[in-house]
Coordinates of C-alpha atoms in Angstrom, one line a residue:
Chain A
M8 CA 8.6 -8.3 39.0
S9 CA 6.3 -6.0 37.0
I10 CA 8.5 -2.9 36.8
S11 CA 12.3 -3.0 36.9
V12 CA 14.2 -0.6 39.2
D13 CA 16.0 1.0 36.3
A14 CA 12.7 2.0 34.8
I15 CA 12.0 4.2 37.8
R16 CA 15.5 5.5 38.5
D17 CA 14.4 9.1 38.2
C18 CA 12.3 8.6 41.3
L19 CA 15.5 7.8 43.2
E20 CA 17.2 11.1 42.6
G21 CA 15.9 12.4 46.0
A22 CA 14.1 15.4 44.6
L23 CA 11.0 14.4 46.6
P24 CA 11.6 12.6 49.9
A25 CA 10.7 8.9 50.1
T26 CA 8.9 7.2 53.1
I27 CA 9.5 3.7 54.4
A28 CA 7.2 1.4 56.4
T29 CA 8.5 -1.5 58.5
C30 CA 7.0 -3.8 61.2
A31 CA 8.3 -5.0 64.5
R32 CA 8.1 -8.7 65.3
D33 CA 4.9 -8.1 67.3
G34 CA 3.4 -6.3 64.3
T35 CA 3.7 -2.7 65.5
P36 CA 4.2 -0.7 62.4
N37 CA 6.7 2.1 61.9
V38 CA 6.8 4.8 59.2
S39 CA 9.5 7.3 58.6
Y40 CA 11.3 9.4 56.0
V41 CA 14.4 8.1 54.2
S42 CA 17.0 10.6 52.9
Q43 CA 18.0 8.6 50.0
V44 CA 16.8 5.5 48.1
N45 CA 19.8 4.7 45.9
Y46 CA 19.7 2.6 42.7
V47 CA 22.1 -0.3 42.9
D48 CA 21.0 -2.5 40.0
S49 CA 17.8 -3.7 38.3
A50 CA 16.8 -5.7 41.4
H51 CA 18.4 -3.9 44.3
V52 CA 18.3 -0.5 46.0
A53 CA 20.2 0.8 49.0
L54 CA 18.8 3.1 51.7
T55 CA 20.8 5.4 53.9
F56 CA 21.3 4.1 57.5
Q57 CA 22.0 7.3 59.5
F58 CA 20.5 6.8 62.9
F59 CA 19.9 3.7 65.1
N60 CA 16.1 4.0 64.8
K61 CA 13.0 1.9 64.8
T62 CA 13.3 1.3 61.0
R63 CA 16.7 -0.2 61.5
E64 CA 15.6 -2.2 64.6
N65 CA 12.6 -3.6 62.7
V66 CA 14.4 -4.7 59.5
L67 CA 16.9 -6.6 61.5
V68 CA 14.2 -8.8 63.0
N69 CA 11.6 -8.6 60.2
P70 CA 13.5 -7.8 57.0
R71 CA 10.5 -6.5 54.9
A72 CA 9.9 -2.9 54.1
A73 CA 7.5 -0.9 51.9
V74 CA 8.7 2.4 50.3
L75 CA 6.8 5.1 48.5
V76 CA 8.6 7.2 45.8
I77 CA 7.5 9.9 43.5
H78 CA 8.7 10.7 40.0
P79 CA 10.1 14.3 40.1
Q80 CA 8.7 15.3 36.7
T81 CA 5.6 13.2 36.1
A82 CA 4.4 12.8 39.7
A83 CA 3.9 9.1 39.0
R84 CA 4.0 7.2 42.4
Y85 CA 5.4 3.8 43.0
R86 CA 5.2 1.4 46.0
L87 CA 8.3 -0.8 46.4
Q88 CA 8.2 -4.0 48.4
L89 CA 11.7 -4.6 49.7
E90 CA 13.7 -7.3 51.6
Y91 CA 16.6 -6.2 53.7
L92 CA 19.8 -8.1 52.8
R93 CA 22.9 -6.4 54.4
T94 CA 24.6 -3.2 55.5
E95 CA 27.8 -2.0 53.9
T96 CA 29.9 0.4 56.0
E97 CA 32.7 1.0 53.5
G98 CA 33.5 0.6 49.8
P99 CA 32.2 1.9 46.6
L100 CA 28.4 1.9 47.3
F101 CA 28.9 3.4 50.8
E102 CA 31.2 6.1 49.5
S103 CA 28.9 7.0 46.6
M104 CA 25.9 7.3 48.9
K105 CA 27.9 9.3 51.4
A106 CA 28.8 11.8 48.8
K107 CA 25.2 12.0 47.5
L108 CA 24.0 12.4 51.1
A109 CA 26.4 15.3 51.7
G110 CA 24.7 17.0 48.7
I111 CA 21.2 16.3 50.0
A112 CA 22.1 17.4 53.5
S113 CA 23.6 20.7 52.4
H114 CA 20.6 21.3 50.1
T115 CA 18.1 20.7 52.9
G116 CA 20.0 22.4 55.7
M117 CA 20.9 19.2 57.3
T118 CA 24.7 19.4 57.1
G119 CA 26.1 18.0 60.4
V120 CA 22.9 16.2 61.1
F121 CA 22.9 13.7 58.3
R122 CA 25.8 11.3 58.6
L123 CA 25.9 8.0 56.8
R124 CA 26.6 5.0 59.1
G125 CA 25.9 2.4 56.4
A126 CA 24.3 1.6 53.1
D127 CA 21.4 -0.8 53.7
V128 CA 21.0 -3.0 50.7
Y129 CA 17.6 -4.3 49.9
R130 CA 16.3 -6.7 47.3
V131 CA 13.3 -5.3 45.4
L132 CA 10.5 -7.8 45.5
D133 CA 7.9 -5.8 43.7
I134 CA 7.2 -2.4 42.2
A135 CA 3.7 -1.2 41.7
Q136 CA 2.5 2.0 40.3
I137 CA -0.2 3.8 42.4
P138 CA -3.2 4.7 40.4
G139 CA -3.7 8.5 40.0
Q140 CA -2.9 11.5 37.9
Q141 CA 0.3 11.9 36.0
L142 CA 1.9 14.8 34.2
P143 CA 3.2 14.2 30.7
S144 CA 6.9 13.3 30.6
P145 CA 9.0 16.3 29.6
T146 CA 10.7 15.9 26.2
P147 CA 14.3 14.9 27.0
R148 CA 17.0 17.4 26.1
R149 CA 18.6 14.8 24.0
N150 CA 18.7 11.0 23.4
L151 CA 21.5 9.9 25.6
L152 CA 22.2 6.7 23.6
A153 CA 22.6 8.7 20.4
S154 CA 24.8 11.2 22.2
L155 CA 26.9 8.5 23.6
R156 CA 27.4 6.9 20.2
A157 CA 28.4 10.3 18.8
C158 CA 30.9 10.8 21.7
T159 CA 32.5 7.4 21.2
Q160 CA 33.4 8.3 17.6
V161 CA 36.5 10.1 18.9
F162 CA 37.9 6.7 19.8
T163 CA 37.9 5.5 16.2
R164 CA 40.1 8.2 14.8
G165 CA 43.5 6.8 15.8
V166 CA 44.9 10.0 17.2
D167 CA 47.5 10.6 19.9
L168 CA 46.5 11.0 23.5
E169 CA 46.6 14.8 23.6
T170 CA 44.4 15.1 20.6
L171 CA 42.1 12.3 21.9
L172 CA 41.5 14.1 25.2
E173 CA 40.9 17.4 23.5
D174 CA 38.5 15.8 21.0
L175 CA 36.7 13.9 23.8
L176 CA 36.1 16.9 25.9
A177 CA 34.8 18.8 22.8
A178 CA 32.5 15.8 22.1
L179 CA 31.1 15.8 25.6
A180 CA 30.3 19.5 25.2
E181 CA 28.8 19.1 21.8
H182 CA 26.8 15.9 22.3
L183 CA 26.1 15.8 26.0
G184 CA 25.9 19.5 26.6
V185 CA 28.6 19.2 29.3
S186 CA 30.5 22.5 29.3
H187 CA 32.9 22.0 32.2
A188 CA 35.0 18.9 32.2
M189 CA 38.5 17.6 33.0
V190 CA 40.6 14.5 32.7
L191 CA 43.0 13.6 35.6
M192 CA 45.5 10.8 35.5
L193 CA 47.0 8.9 38.4
D194 CA 50.6 9.8 39.4
G195 CA 53.5 7.5 40.0
P196 CA 53.2 6.1 43.5
G197 CA 49.4 6.1 42.8
R198 CA 48.2 8.4 45.5
R199 CA 47.7 11.6 43.5
L200 CA 45.9 12.6 40.4
F201 CA 47.0 15.4 38.1
T202 CA 45.0 17.3 35.5
V203 CA 46.1 16.5 31.9
A204 CA 43.2 18.1 30.0
S205 CA 40.3 20.4 30.8
R206 CA 37.6 22.4 29.0
G207 CA 35.3 25.2 30.0
Y208 CA 37.5 27.0 32.6
P209 CA 39.3 30.3 32.4
Q210 CA 42.7 28.5 33.2
S211 CA 43.4 25.0 31.9
G212 CA 44.8 23.9 35.3
V213 CA 46.9 21.3 33.6
G214 CA 49.4 20.0 36.1
S215 CA 47.2 20.7 39.2
E216 CA 46.9 17.9 41.6
I217 CA 44.4 16.2 43.9
A218 CA 45.0 13.5 46.4
L219 CA 43.2 10.1 46.3
G220 CA 40.2 10.1 48.6
C221 CA 39.7 13.9 48.5
G222 CA 36.5 15.4 47.1
V223 CA 34.3 13.9 44.4
I224 CA 37.3 13.2 42.1
G225 CA 39.6 11.8 44.7
V226 CA 36.9 9.5 46.1
A227 CA 35.9 8.2 42.7
A228 CA 39.5 7.3 42.1
E229 CA 40.1 5.7 45.4
Q230 CA 36.9 3.7 45.3
R231 CA 37.0 3.1 41.6
T232 CA 33.3 4.0 41.4
P233 CA 31.4 6.8 39.9
I234 CA 30.6 9.6 42.4
R235 CA 27.7 11.9 41.6
V236 CA 26.6 14.8 43.8
S237 CA 23.5 16.7 42.7
H238 CA 23.7 19.8 45.0
M239 CA 26.4 22.1 46.1
T240 CA 28.2 20.7 49.1
A241 CA 31.1 22.1 51.1
E242 CA 32.0 18.6 52.2
Y243 CA 33.0 17.6 48.7
S244 CA 34.0 21.0 47.3
Y245 CA 37.4 21.8 45.7
G246 CA 38.4 24.1 48.5
R247 CA 37.9 21.3 51.0
A248 CA 39.5 18.7 48.7
I249 CA 42.6 20.9 48.2
R250 CA 42.9 21.8 51.8
E251 CA 42.8 18.1 52.8
S252 CA 45.1 17.2 50.1
T253 CA 47.6 19.8 51.4
E254 CA 47.1 18.7 55.0
R255 CA 47.9 15.1 54.1
S256 CA 51.3 16.0 52.7
A257 CA 52.9 18.9 54.5
L258 CA 56.1 18.5 52.4
G259 CA 54.6 19.2 49.1
A260 CA 52.0 21.5 50.4
R261 CA 53.4 24.6 48.7
L262 CA 53.7 23.0 45.3
E263 CA 50.4 21.2 45.3
T264 CA 48.6 24.5 45.4
A265 CA 51.1 26.1 43.0
I266 CA 48.8 25.2 40.0
P267 CA 45.2 25.9 41.0
L268 CA 42.8 23.1 40.1
P269 CA 40.4 24.3 37.5
G270 CA 36.8 23.9 38.5
L271 CA 33.6 25.9 39.2
A272 CA 33.5 27.8 42.5
D273 CA 29.8 27.4 42.5
S274 CA 29.5 23.8 41.3
R275 CA 26.1 22.4 42.0
S276 CA 26.3 19.1 40.2
Q277 CA 29.4 17.0 40.1
L278 CA 30.0 13.7 38.4
A279 CA 33.3 11.7 38.4
A280 CA 33.9 8.4 36.6
P281 CA 37.0 6.4 37.2
I282 CA 39.1 5.5 34.1
V283 CA 40.1 1.9 34.6
A284 CA 41.7 -0.5 32.1
G285 CA 43.1 -4.0 32.6
G286 CA 42.0 -3.9 36.3
T287 CA 44.2 -0.8 36.8
L288 CA 43.1 2.7 37.7
L289 CA 44.4 5.2 35.2
G290 CA 42.6 8.3 36.2
V291 CA 39.3 10.1 36.4
L292 CA 36.9 11.7 33.9
Y293 CA 35.1 14.6 35.7
V294 CA 32.2 16.8 34.6
E295 CA 30.3 19.5 36.6
S296 CA 27.6 22.1 36.3
P297 CA 26.5 25.2 38.1
Q298 CA 22.9 23.8 38.0
D299 CA 21.3 21.6 40.7
L300 CA 20.4 18.0 39.7
R301 CA 22.1 18.4 36.3
F302 CA 23.3 14.8 36.0
S303 CA 21.0 11.9 36.2
Y304 CA 21.6 8.2 36.5
D305 CA 21.5 8.0 32.7
D306 CA 24.2 10.7 32.5
E307 CA 26.2 8.7 34.9
D308 CA 25.9 5.6 32.8
A309 CA 26.9 7.6 29.7
L310 CA 30.0 9.0 31.3
V311 CA 31.0 5.6 32.8
A312 CA 30.7 4.1 29.3
V313 CA 32.9 6.9 27.9
A314 CA 35.4 6.5 30.7
A315 CA 35.6 2.7 30.0
Q316 CA 36.4 3.3 26.4
L317 CA 38.9 6.0 27.3
G318 CA 40.7 3.5 29.5
S319 CA 41.0 1.0 26.7
A320 CA 42.1 3.7 24.3
I321 CA 44.8 5.0 26.7
R322 CA 46.0 1.4 27.2
A323 CA 46.1 0.8 23.5
L324 CA 48.1 4.0 22.8
Q325 CA 50.6 2.9 25.4
E326 CA 51.1 -0.5 23.7
V327 CA 51.6 1.2 20.3
D328 CA 54.1 3.5 22.1
S329 CA 56.2 0.6 23.4
A330 CA 57.1 -0.4 19.8
P331 CA 58.4 2.8 18.3
E332 CA 58.8 3.3 14.6
P333 CA 62.3 3.0 13.2
A334 CA 64.3 6.1 13.9
A335 CA 63.2 9.0 12.0
V336 CA 65.8 11.2 10.4
P337 CA 66.6 13.6 13.1
A338 CA 65.4 17.0 12.4
P339 CA 68.3 19.4 12.1
Q340 CA 68.3 21.4 15.4
P341 CA 69.1 25.0 15.1
A342 CA 71.7 25.9 17.5
P343 CA 70.2 27.7 20.4
A344 CA 70.2 31.4 19.8
G345 CA 72.1 33.4 22.2
G346 CA 70.7 35.4 25.0
T347 CA 70.5 34.9 28.7
P348 CA 70.3 31.2 29.5
V349 CA 67.1 29.9 30.9
V350 CA 67.8 28.4 34.4
V351 CA 66.0 25.1 35.1
R352 CA 66.1 23.9 38.6
H353 CA 65.4 20.3 39.5
Y354 CA 64.9 19.1 43.1
A355 CA 65.5 15.3 43.5
L356 CA 63.4 15.2 46.7
D357 CA 60.1 15.3 44.7
D358 CA 61.4 15.7 41.2
S359 CA 60.0 19.2 41.1
V360 CA 61.2 21.5 38.3
F361 CA 61.2 25.3 38.3
I362 CA 61.9 27.4 35.2
G363 CA 63.5 30.6 36.5
D364 CA 61.5 31.2 39.7
D365 CA 58.3 29.6 38.4
Y366 CA 57.1 26.2 39.4
L367 CA 56.6 24.0 36.3
I368 CA 55.8 20.4 37.4
K369 CA 56.9 17.7 39.7
G370 CA 56.8 13.9 40.0
V371 CA 57.5 11.7 37.0
A372 CA 56.8 14.5 34.5
G373 CA 59.5 16.5 36.3
A374 CA 61.9 13.6 36.2
I375 CA 61.4 13.2 32.5
L376 CA 62.2 16.8 31.8
R377 CA 65.3 16.6 33.8
K378 CA 66.5 13.5 31.9
L379 CA 65.8 15.2 28.5
L380 CA 67.7 18.3 29.5
A381 CA 70.6 16.4 31.1
D382 CA 71.0 14.3 27.9
Y383 CA 70.6 17.4 25.7
L384 CA 73.3 19.3 27.6
R385 CA 75.7 16.3 27.7
D386 CA 75.3 14.9 24.2
G387 CA 73.3 17.5 22.3
R388 CA 70.5 15.0 21.8
T389 CA 67.0 16.2 21.1
E390 CA 65.3 13.0 19.9
F391 CA 64.1 10.5 22.4
T392 CA 61.9 7.3 22.4
N393 CA 59.2 6.5 24.9
R394 CA 61.0 3.1 25.3
E395 CA 64.2 4.7 26.6
L396 CA 62.2 6.9 29.0
R397 CA 60.5 3.7 30.3
L398 CA 63.9 2.1 30.9
D399 CA 65.7 5.1 32.3
R400 CA 66.4 4.5 36.0
R401 CA 66.5 8.2 36.7
I402 CA 62.8 8.5 35.8
R403 CA 61.7 5.7 38.0
L404 CA 58.4 4.8 36.3
P405 CA 56.4 2.8 38.7
D406 CA 55.4 -0.2 36.6
L407 CA 54.1 -1.4 33.3
A408 CA 50.9 0.6 33.6
D409 CA 53.0 3.7 33.8
N410 CA 50.8 6.3 32.1
L411 CA 53.9 7.6 30.3
E412 CA 51.9 9.0 27.4
A413 CA 49.7 11.0 29.9
R414 CA 52.8 12.3 31.6
L415 CA 54.3 13.4 28.3
V416 CA 51.0 15.2 27.5
L417 CA 51.1 16.9 30.9
L418 CA 54.7 18.0 30.4
Q419 CA 54.1 19.1 26.9
R420 CA 51.1 21.2 28.0
R421 CA 52.8 22.7 31.0
L422 CA 55.8 23.7 28.9
A423 CA 53.5 25.2 26.2
E424 CA 51.7 27.3 28.9
R425 CA 54.8 28.3 31.0
S426 CA 57.9 28.4 28.8
R427 CA 58.9 30.1 25.6
A428 CA 62.4 28.6 25.6
L429 CA 61.5 24.9 25.9
R430 CA 59.0 22.9 23.9
L431 CA 58.2 19.2 23.5
E432 CA 56.7 17.8 20.4
K433 CA 56.0 14.3 19.0
S434 CA 58.4 13.3 16.3
G435 CA 56.7 10.0 15.4
R436 CA 55.0 7.1 17.0
G437 CA 56.7 6.5 20.4
R438 CA 59.1 9.4 19.9
I439 CA 59.4 12.9 21.2
R440 CA 61.6 15.8 20.3
L441 CA 62.9 18.5 22.7
C442 CA 63.0 21.9 21.2
V443 CA 65.3 24.4 22.8
E444 CA 65.1 28.1 21.8
R445 CA 67.6 29.5 24.3
P446 CA 70.7 28.3 26.1
V447 CA 69.8 26.2 29.1
Q448 CA 71.4 25.8 32.5
L449 CA 70.3 22.9 34.6
V450 CA 70.8 23.3 38.3
E451 CA 70.4 20.1 40.2
T452 CA 69.7 19.8 44.0
P453 CA 70.2 16.2 45.2
R454 CA 68.2 14.7 48.0
Chain B
M6 CA -17.6 0.5 66.8
M7 CA -17.1 -1.9 69.7
A8 CA -13.5 -1.1 69.8
R9 CA -14.1 2.6 70.0
M10 CA -16.4 2.3 72.9
N11 CA -13.8 0.2 74.7
V12 CA -11.2 2.9 74.6
A13 CA -12.2 5.8 76.8
P14 CA -10.5 9.1 76.1
A15 CA -7.2 8.9 78.1
A16 CA -7.0 11.1 81.2
S17 CA -3.8 12.6 79.9
P18 CA -3.7 12.1 76.1
V19 CA -0.5 11.0 74.4
L20 CA -0.8 14.1 72.2
D21 CA -0.6 17.4 74.0
A22 CA -2.4 20.5 72.7
E23 CA 0.7 21.8 70.9
H24 CA 1.4 18.6 69.0
A25 CA -2.3 18.3 68.1
A26 CA -2.2 21.8 66.7
F27 CA 1.0 20.9 64.8
I28 CA -0.6 18.0 62.9
L29 CA -3.5 20.2 62.0
L30 CA -1.4 22.9 60.5
P31 CA -1.8 23.4 56.8
G32 CA 1.0 21.8 54.8
I33 CA 1.8 18.9 57.0
S34 CA 2.8 15.7 55.1
M35 CA 1.2 12.5 56.4
T36 CA 2.1 8.9 55.6
A37 CA 0.7 5.8 57.3
A38 CA 1.8 2.2 57.8
S39 CA 0.1 -1.0 59.0
P40 CA 1.1 -4.6 59.1
G41 CA -0.4 -6.7 56.4
S42 CA -0.7 -10.5 56.4
G43 CA 2.6 -12.2 57.2
N44 CA 3.6 -9.0 59.0
L45 CA 4.4 -7.4 55.6
P46 CA 4.4 -3.6 56.0
R47 CA 1.8 -1.7 54.0
I48 CA 2.2 2.0 53.3
G49 CA 0.0 4.9 52.0
R50 CA -0.1 8.6 51.9
A51 CA -2.9 10.3 53.9
L52 CA -4.8 13.4 52.8
G53 CA -5.5 15.3 56.0
C54 CA -6.7 14.5 59.5
R55 CA -9.0 15.5 62.3
V56 CA -8.4 15.5 66.1
S57 CA -11.2 15.0 68.6
A58 CA -12.0 17.6 71.1
Q59 CA -10.1 16.0 74.0
R60 CA -7.3 14.8 71.6
G61 CA -8.3 11.3 72.4
R62 CA -8.8 10.3 68.8
I63 CA -7.2 11.1 65.5
T64 CA -9.0 10.5 62.2
V65 CA -6.9 10.2 59.1
L66 CA -8.3 10.5 55.5
F67 CA -7.0 8.3 52.7
A68 CA -7.7 7.8 48.9
G69 CA -8.8 4.2 49.5
G70 CA -8.4 3.2 45.9
Q71 CA -4.7 4.2 45.9
C72 CA -3.8 2.1 48.9
P73 CA -6.1 -0.9 49.2
E74 CA -3.5 -3.1 50.8
L75 CA -3.0 -0.5 53.6
I76 CA -6.7 -0.2 54.2
E77 CA -7.1 -3.9 54.3
A78 CA -4.1 -4.2 56.7
L79 CA -5.6 -1.5 59.0
R80 CA -9.0 -3.3 59.0
A81 CA -7.4 -6.6 59.8
S82 CA -4.7 -5.7 62.2
R83 CA -6.0 -2.4 63.6
A84 CA -2.4 -1.3 64.1
I85 CA -1.4 2.0 62.6
A86 CA 1.6 4.4 62.5
V87 CA 1.3 7.8 61.0
V88 CA 4.2 10.2 60.4
F89 CA 3.5 13.9 60.3
S90 CA 6.2 16.2 58.9
Q91 CA 6.4 19.8 58.0
P92 CA 8.6 20.0 54.9
S93 CA 9.7 23.6 55.5
T94 CA 11.1 22.9 59.0
H95 CA 11.6 19.1 58.9
R96 CA 9.8 19.0 62.2
T97 CA 8.4 15.5 62.3
I98 CA 6.5 13.3 64.8
Q99 CA 5.1 9.8 64.5
V100 CA 1.9 8.7 66.3
K101 CA 0.9 5.1 66.8
G102 CA -2.4 3.4 67.5
A103 CA -3.6 -0.2 68.1
D104 CA -7.3 0.3 67.6
A105 CA -7.6 1.7 64.1
A106 CA -11.0 1.4 62.5
L107 CA -12.7 2.6 59.4
E108 CA -15.2 5.3 60.2
P109 CA -18.0 6.8 58.2
L110 CA -16.9 10.0 56.5
A111 CA -18.0 13.2 58.3
P112 CA -19.9 15.6 56.1
G113 CA -17.0 18.0 56.0
D114 CA -14.3 15.4 55.1
P115 CA -14.2 16.0 51.4
A116 CA -13.7 19.7 52.0
L117 CA -11.1 18.9 54.7
A118 CA -9.1 16.8 52.2
Q119 CA -9.3 19.6 49.6
R120 CA -8.2 22.2 52.1
W121 CA -5.3 19.9 53.2
I122 CA -4.3 19.5 49.5
D123 CA -4.3 23.3 49.0
G124 CA -2.2 23.7 52.2
F125 CA 0.3 21.2 51.1
V126 CA 0.6 22.7 47.6
A127 CA 1.3 26.1 49.2
E128 CA 3.9 24.6 51.6
L129 CA 5.8 22.9 48.8
A130 CA 5.4 25.9 46.4
A131 CA 7.3 27.9 49.0
L132 CA 10.1 25.3 48.7
G133 CA 10.2 25.6 44.9
Y134 CA 8.0 22.6 43.9
A135 CA 5.8 23.3 41.0
E136 CA 2.1 23.3 41.8
P137 CA 1.0 21.0 38.9
L138 CA 3.5 18.4 40.1
V139 CA 2.3 18.5 43.7
R140 CA -1.4 18.5 42.7
A141 CA -0.8 15.5 40.5
F142 CA 0.8 13.3 43.2
L143 CA -1.9 14.4 45.7
W144 CA -4.7 13.8 43.3
C145 CA -7.7 12.0 44.7
D146 CA -11.2 11.2 43.6
P147 CA -13.4 12.5 46.4
A148 CA -15.6 9.4 45.9
E149 CA -12.8 7.1 47.1
L150 CA -12.1 9.0 50.4
V151 CA -11.9 6.7 53.4
A152 CA -11.6 7.8 57.1
V153 CA -9.6 5.8 59.6
G154 CA -9.8 6.7 63.3
F155 CA -7.5 5.6 66.1
T156 CA -6.6 6.4 69.7
P157 CA -3.0 7.6 69.9
C158 CA -1.2 5.2 72.2
A159 CA 2.4 6.3 71.6
A160 CA 4.0 9.3 69.9
F161 CA 7.7 10.0 69.1
Q162 CA 9.9 12.8 68.0
Q163 CA 11.2 12.1 64.5
T164 CA 12.8 15.4 63.5
P165 CA 16.2 14.4 62.1
G166 CA 18.8 14.9 64.9
P167 CA 19.8 13.6 68.3
R168 CA 16.3 13.6 69.8
A169 CA 14.8 11.5 67.0
G170 CA 13.1 8.4 68.3
L171 CA 12.4 9.8 71.8
P172 CA 8.8 9.7 73.0
L173 CA 7.0 13.1 72.8
G174 CA 7.3 15.1 76.0
S175 CA 10.5 13.3 77.1

């Protein structure tokens, strides 16, 4: 094959519509528009199957197709010869094309008309450039490989998870020009994601939640595949995602929206990459922009590479954590100053915790805080190891890939944002310290 | 030329006056297909068209050097499909023919192609596409213009939506 599909990926962003020619068995030709020619790998593309039309009828009996695409910057034109292989109606490729199509539909006024029935996968037999005029390639904003290399330096520093996430989001801004980003981690039972770090929003949104399968972030997590949408689309908007999230779980509805998800109201480009390590989904790295077509296939590759490294780094931090340093000399705890006690309420039903009347957190992070406070009130303990948190039956960590470090970061950040009386700090490798500035009263509501 | 004489203008042409007027509007995108050897589909962009007085025949212009396989397939198979689409409205129809043949260029054809390019540039400019980009991908050396005529034998709605695929007039 003369030209590889990756070399012309920019033509597959859908900025200019592609056309497809097929032939019936009797040789009757057919030509039509195709909403999306999606890059699969260097030898395959996938086309949207939306309507039971002649194109579809033809490729099922005569699996050959010819497609015309145009480069959105240089106007270079390419003719692709394709061979139809199969149709996928679920799974990562289908979901990523469905999300992309929703963006295209909304951008072209076709919301409600465009509906993905399947992702038709084709082998690319040949790519030929059509002779003609071409505009010079615009100078790229940056060299993405160099930017990627710069970003990955944060993984060599050997810092704790909170610092790592902060440094990583700063590096994405500095080297990739991504000003709005967040990291979400999977929660205990594995059906929810919670924000542990963000950058570029008026409120950090740490602790906010989103259900698997909802919006760009939720679908990326559920399918473990990057999801990239290049135009504003209501179908994958936060509002919609949060609403659906709430509908799916009426019980926790009030709490799920208690912390608003950060995020741009007018997001026009969204890209979510799953964070996976050791075959386990850990969370999602998400970036967005108020600009249409901001993220390209190359940006997607860069973010996926960063997310893969982040997954390994989180996993490595967890292992370090499981083998704590010998007990540090406990820091002398000043006796809590007097004053009105701070009332902390814990509800066993969902491990939600309120400080005074304000919602703090729920789930595993809520259970951790309850354990720390209960032990503190009973024994006056303020030093804890990650290992004991893992073994504590009251916390009910789901399994080995427990994301404990991420939950501690979440709890630490939420306390820092919401409480002056309680604070959590690291007191060494695999160790945390509870700092209490006022008398505490723990009110427990059993199931 | 024999083929053309065999096909008398149909009593009621496949294309009614309104559809004929539609494909002649400035800014209509046109792409054609034909079966090559081994029933391999061939594809190419057209650069304008003419419609005969009784709407019995459509003549489509191509930059022959940019789509030699398509021209060869048209010559050999005589089967053609052309999709006409208005980018600003998505209104789309497809017209098919079984008697496609190369025709001598009419004296006005180079000017027709140029007018068509200008119309398409204007249509896409209104949608936010930069003129140099559109001019570049429509670029054509007037010396390579080729005219292909055919009698419409079938025509279909292709505007995205529930009526897509239905014959025109149904």
